[in-house]
């Protein structure tokens, strides 16, 4: 297909984004709404969702907890058919493995892996043929980082899930892909910086410089870098791209 720079293929698509009240999910919501899509964002905190929904007439919100199967079922029961579902909700915590409790391990798997399973499974049931499923994984799904073993394990799991589901849906023209950002400027990163600073005695600026140095381009990833990739994956130009884990990481991988 020749490339078309005046592509309006996203217009009027119905998109659901979990974790849309902040960070990457909020940017995805704005980017898809600006491209003409009808967007539903979901998360647990109504005030944050309301704030993002107020930015654009095409963004609506629902309260849902992706770790709770009944909540995810109710979220999708309330939607008409969908064209694009993005499992973006996630959380991070850090500790050396020997100080990681079973509870911490389980919490990371619940939100970052089971939450994606529940979202993609329910999303698939509502997806039009030719639809798009995406998960926001991480470079932590493709390589190891110290002190975040449960997060890394969960994100590696997301990539396995995406690769398997892509095989199941290929004949329906549905694509399934993982977006793998490196360190990205969001509230989650701010939390990680505060945590590193508290545990190491580095200032937050020093901690930020350390994380920035992992990116060969010498910059933190911006949520808009992730949104641009998601918009491309949602377009007809990416019909042949499925089962991929796409690093958005300035060459870190
Ligand atoms: P963020 O601003 O903290 O956003 C995470 C969102 O997920 C929040 O809006 C949060 O809202 C929602 N959420 C958390 N637990 C949830 C649950 N149980 N049910 C429903 N929603 C839930 O962080 P972010 O950086 O944008 O993270 C988005 C995704 O990108 C995550 O999957 C993260 O792992 C991934 N990622 C981030 C980075 C980074 O450096 N920032 C790098 C690579 C990948 P509520 O708390 O209100 O529910």
Short mmCIF file of N, CA and C and ligand atoms in Angstrom, two decimals, residues 18-26 42-46 48-49 64-68 71-72 87-92 110-112 115-116 135-140 151 155 179-192 211 220-221 223 226, ligand 1:
data_model
loop_
_atom_site.label_atom_id
_atom_site.label_comp_id
_atom_site.label_asym_id
_atom_site.label_seq_id
_atom_site.Cartn_x
_atom_site.Cartn_y
_atom_site.Cartn_z
N UNK A 18 -6.71 1.41 29.10
CA UNK A 18 -6.68 1.31 30.56
C UNK A 18 -5.53 2.18 31.09
N UNK A 19 -5.69 2.64 32.33
CA UNK A 19 -4.67 3.51 32.91
C UNK A 19 -4.59 4.84 32.17
N UNK A 20 -5.73 5.32 31.72
CA UNK A 20 -5.74 6.54 30.89
C UNK A 20 -5.80 7.84 31.68
N UNK A 21 -5.73 7.77 33.00
CA UNK A 21 -5.85 8.98 33.80
C UNK A 21 -4.55 9.72 34.01
N UNK A 22 -3.43 9.16 33.54
CA UNK A 22 -2.15 9.85 33.73
C UNK A 22 -1.11 9.30 32.75
N UNK A 23 0.02 9.98 32.71
CA UNK A 23 1.20 9.48 32.00
C UNK A 23 0.95 9.07 30.56
N UNK A 24 1.46 7.89 30.23
CA UNK A 24 1.39 7.38 28.85
C UNK A 24 -0.07 7.21 28.42
N UNK A 25 -0.90 6.66 29.30
CA UNK A 25 -2.31 6.40 28.94
C UNK A 25 -3.05 7.69 28.63
N UNK A 26 -2.79 8.75 29.39
CA UNK A 26 -3.44 10.04 29.15
C UNK A 26 -2.97 10.61 27.82
N UNK A 42 -9.93 4.15 31.22
CA UNK A 42 -10.36 3.47 32.44
C UNK A 42 -9.24 3.47 33.47
N UNK A 43 -9.63 3.52 34.72
CA UNK A 43 -8.67 3.49 35.82
C UNK A 43 -9.43 3.48 37.13
N UNK A 44 -8.69 3.57 38.25
CA UNK A 44 -9.37 3.47 39.55
C UNK A 44 -9.73 4.81 40.15
N UNK A 45 -9.05 5.89 39.72
CA UNK A 45 -9.21 7.18 40.40
C UNK A 45 -10.02 8.14 39.55
N UNK A 46 -11.26 8.39 39.98
CA UNK A 46 -12.17 9.17 39.13
C UNK A 46 -11.65 10.57 38.84
N UNK A 48 -8.68 11.77 38.42
CA UNK A 48 -7.67 11.81 37.35
C UNK A 48 -8.31 11.57 35.99
N UNK A 49 -9.23 10.62 35.95
CA UNK A 49 -9.90 10.29 34.67
C UNK A 49 -10.73 11.48 34.19
N UNK A 64 -12.52 1.44 36.63
CA UNK A 64 -12.31 -0.02 36.61
C UNK A 64 -10.94 -0.33 37.20
N UNK A 65 -10.88 -1.52 37.81
CA UNK A 65 -9.62 -2.03 38.36
C UNK A 65 -9.23 -3.24 37.52
N UNK A 66 -8.11 -3.15 36.80
CA UNK A 66 -7.75 -4.24 35.88
C UNK A 66 -7.33 -5.52 36.59
N UNK A 67 -7.11 -5.45 37.91
CA UNK A 67 -6.74 -6.68 38.63
C UNK A 67 -7.97 -7.47 39.09
N UNK A 68 -9.14 -6.89 38.86
CA UNK A 68 -10.38 -7.48 39.36
C UNK A 68 -11.22 -7.94 38.16
N UNK A 71 -14.61 -6.44 37.65
CA UNK A 71 -14.54 -5.04 37.25
C UNK A 71 -14.22 -4.92 35.75
N UNK A 72 -13.32 -5.75 35.26
CA UNK A 72 -12.97 -5.72 33.83
C UNK A 72 -14.17 -6.20 33.00
N UNK A 87 -4.01 -2.12 26.55
CA UNK A 87 -3.81 -2.49 27.96
C UNK A 87 -2.56 -1.75 28.43
N UNK A 88 -2.79 -0.61 29.05
CA UNK A 88 -1.66 0.25 29.43
C UNK A 88 -1.47 0.32 30.94
N UNK A 89 -2.52 0.07 31.73
CA UNK A 89 -2.43 0.24 33.19
C UNK A 89 -1.27 -0.60 33.73
N UNK A 90 -0.53 -0.03 34.64
CA UNK A 90 0.58 -0.76 35.23
C UNK A 90 1.13 0.00 36.42
N UNK A 91 2.02 -0.63 37.14
CA UNK A 91 2.65 0.00 38.30
C UNK A 91 4.01 -0.65 38.51
N UNK A 92 4.90 0.08 39.19
CA UNK A 92 6.25 -0.45 39.43
C UNK A 92 6.59 -0.33 40.91
N UNK A 110 -0.16 -9.15 39.42
CA UNK A 110 -1.61 -8.87 39.28
C UNK A 110 -1.85 -7.69 38.35
N UNK A 111 -1.18 -6.59 38.62
CA UNK A 111 -1.50 -5.39 37.83
C UNK A 111 -0.84 -5.44 36.45
N UNK A 112 0.41 -5.88 36.39
CA UNK A 112 1.15 -5.76 35.12
C UNK A 112 0.96 -6.94 34.17
N UNK A 115 -3.63 -8.19 34.78
CA UNK A 115 -4.44 -7.06 34.30
C UNK A 115 -4.45 -6.99 32.78
N UNK A 116 -3.32 -7.27 32.16
CA UNK A 116 -3.23 -7.27 30.69
C UNK A 116 -4.00 -8.46 30.12
N UNK A 135 -0.46 -3.84 24.11
CA UNK A 135 -0.15 -3.79 25.54
C UNK A 135 1.05 -2.88 25.71
N UNK A 136 0.99 -2.01 26.71
CA UNK A 136 2.19 -1.23 27.02
C UNK A 136 3.01 -2.09 27.97
N UNK A 137 4.04 -2.71 27.41
CA UNK A 137 4.96 -3.52 28.24
C UNK A 137 6.08 -2.57 28.68
N UNK A 138 7.31 -2.85 28.29
CA UNK A 138 8.44 -2.02 28.74
C UNK A 138 9.72 -2.63 28.16
N UNK A 139 10.79 -1.87 28.14
CA UNK A 139 12.10 -2.49 27.88
C UNK A 139 12.37 -3.56 28.96
N UNK A 140 11.72 -3.41 30.13
CA UNK A 140 11.85 -4.43 31.19
C UNK A 140 11.19 -5.75 30.79
N UNK A 151 8.54 -6.83 38.46
CA UNK A 151 8.10 -5.99 37.34
C UNK A 151 8.63 -6.55 36.02
N UNK A 155 6.48 -8.05 32.90
CA UNK A 155 6.56 -7.45 31.56
C UNK A 155 7.07 -8.47 30.53
N UNK A 179 4.13 -2.51 23.14
CA UNK A 179 4.94 -1.30 23.07
C UNK A 179 5.90 -1.36 24.25
N UNK A 180 7.18 -1.16 23.98
CA UNK A 180 8.19 -1.34 25.04
C UNK A 180 9.01 -0.07 25.23
N UNK A 181 8.44 0.89 25.98
CA UNK A 181 9.20 2.13 26.22
C UNK A 181 10.35 1.90 27.19
N UNK A 182 11.42 2.66 27.00
CA UNK A 182 12.44 2.78 28.03
C UNK A 182 11.94 3.77 29.08
N UNK A 183 12.85 4.27 29.94
CA UNK A 183 12.42 5.20 31.01
C UNK A 183 11.70 6.40 30.38
N UNK A 184 10.46 6.60 30.83
CA UNK A 184 9.57 7.57 30.19
C UNK A 184 9.11 8.59 31.23
N UNK A 185 9.08 9.84 30.81
CA UNK A 185 8.75 10.94 31.71
C UNK A 185 7.25 10.91 32.08
N UNK A 186 6.92 10.30 33.21
CA UNK A 186 5.52 10.19 33.68
C UNK A 186 5.52 10.21 35.21
N UNK A 187 4.33 10.27 35.83
CA UNK A 187 4.27 10.18 37.29
C UNK A 187 4.92 8.91 37.84
N UNK A 188 4.84 7.81 37.08
CA UNK A 188 5.47 6.55 37.55
C UNK A 188 6.98 6.73 37.67
N UNK A 189 7.57 7.44 36.71
CA UNK A 189 9.02 7.68 36.76
C UNK A 189 9.35 8.59 37.96
N UNK A 190 8.50 9.60 38.20
CA UNK A 190 8.75 10.49 39.35
C UNK A 190 8.79 9.69 40.65
N UNK A 191 7.85 8.74 40.75
CA UNK A 191 7.81 7.86 41.94
C UNK A 191 9.11 7.06 42.05
N UNK A 192 9.56 6.51 40.90
CA UNK A 192 10.79 5.70 40.91
C UNK A 192 11.98 6.56 41.33
N UNK A 211 19.25 7.43 35.08
CA UNK A 211 18.28 6.75 34.22
C UNK A 211 18.38 7.27 32.78
N UNK A 220 15.17 11.13 28.15
CA UNK A 220 14.08 10.25 28.58
C UNK A 220 13.07 10.16 27.45
N UNK A 221 12.42 9.00 27.35
CA UNK A 221 11.33 8.83 26.37
C UNK A 221 10.16 9.72 26.81
N UNK A 223 5.95 10.46 26.60
CA UNK A 223 4.71 9.73 26.29
C UNK A 223 4.31 9.89 24.82
N UNK A 226 5.52 7.20 22.56
CA UNK A 226 4.73 5.96 22.65
C UNK A 226 3.44 6.12 21.84
P1 LIG B 1 1.35 6.24 35.52
O1 LIG B 1 1.27 7.67 35.13
O2 LIG B 1 1.50 5.86 36.94
O3 LIG B 1 0.07 5.51 34.88
C1 LIG B 1 -0.36 4.26 35.25
C2 LIG B 1 -1.88 4.29 35.21
O4 LIG B 1 -2.37 2.97 35.46
C3 LIG B 1 -2.46 5.23 36.24
O5 LIG B 1 -3.32 6.14 35.59
C4 LIG B 1 -3.21 4.31 37.20
O6 LIG B 1 -4.40 4.94 37.61
C5 LIG B 1 -3.49 3.09 36.32
N1 LIG B 1 -3.60 1.89 37.13
C6 LIG B 1 -2.70 1.39 38.02
N2 LIG B 1 -3.19 0.29 38.59
C7 LIG B 1 -4.40 0.07 38.03
C8 LIG B 1 -5.41 -0.90 38.21
N3 LIG B 1 -5.26 -1.90 39.10
N4 LIG B 1 -6.54 -0.82 37.48
C9 LIG B 1 -6.71 0.18 36.59
N5 LIG B 1 -5.80 1.14 36.38
C10 LIG B 1 -4.67 1.09 37.10
O7 LIG B 1 2.56 5.53 34.78
P2 LIG B 1 2.98 5.40 33.23
O8 LIG B 1 4.45 5.53 33.23
O9 LIG B 1 2.15 6.23 32.35
O10 LIG B 1 2.66 3.85 33.01
C11 LIG B 1 1.82 3.37 31.96
C12 LIG B 1 2.37 2.03 31.49
O11 LIG B 1 3.66 2.24 30.92
C13 LIG B 1 2.57 1.01 32.61
O12 LIG B 1 2.18 -0.27 32.16
C14 LIG B 1 4.08 1.05 32.85
O13 LIG B 1 4.57 -0.16 33.37
C15 LIG B 1 4.55 1.30 31.43
N6 LIG B 1 5.92 1.83 31.32
C16 LIG B 1 6.29 2.96 31.96
C17 LIG B 1 7.60 3.42 31.84
C18 LIG B 1 8.09 4.67 32.54
O14 LIG B 1 9.32 4.83 32.66
N7 LIG B 1 7.22 5.58 32.96
C19 LIG B 1 8.51 2.71 31.04
C20 LIG B 1 8.09 1.56 30.39
C21 LIG B 1 6.79 1.13 30.53
P3 LIG B 1 -5.12 4.60 39.01
O15 LIG B 1 -4.03 4.45 40.03
O16 LIG B 1 -6.02 5.74 39.23
O17 LIG B 1 -5.88 3.33 38.76
#
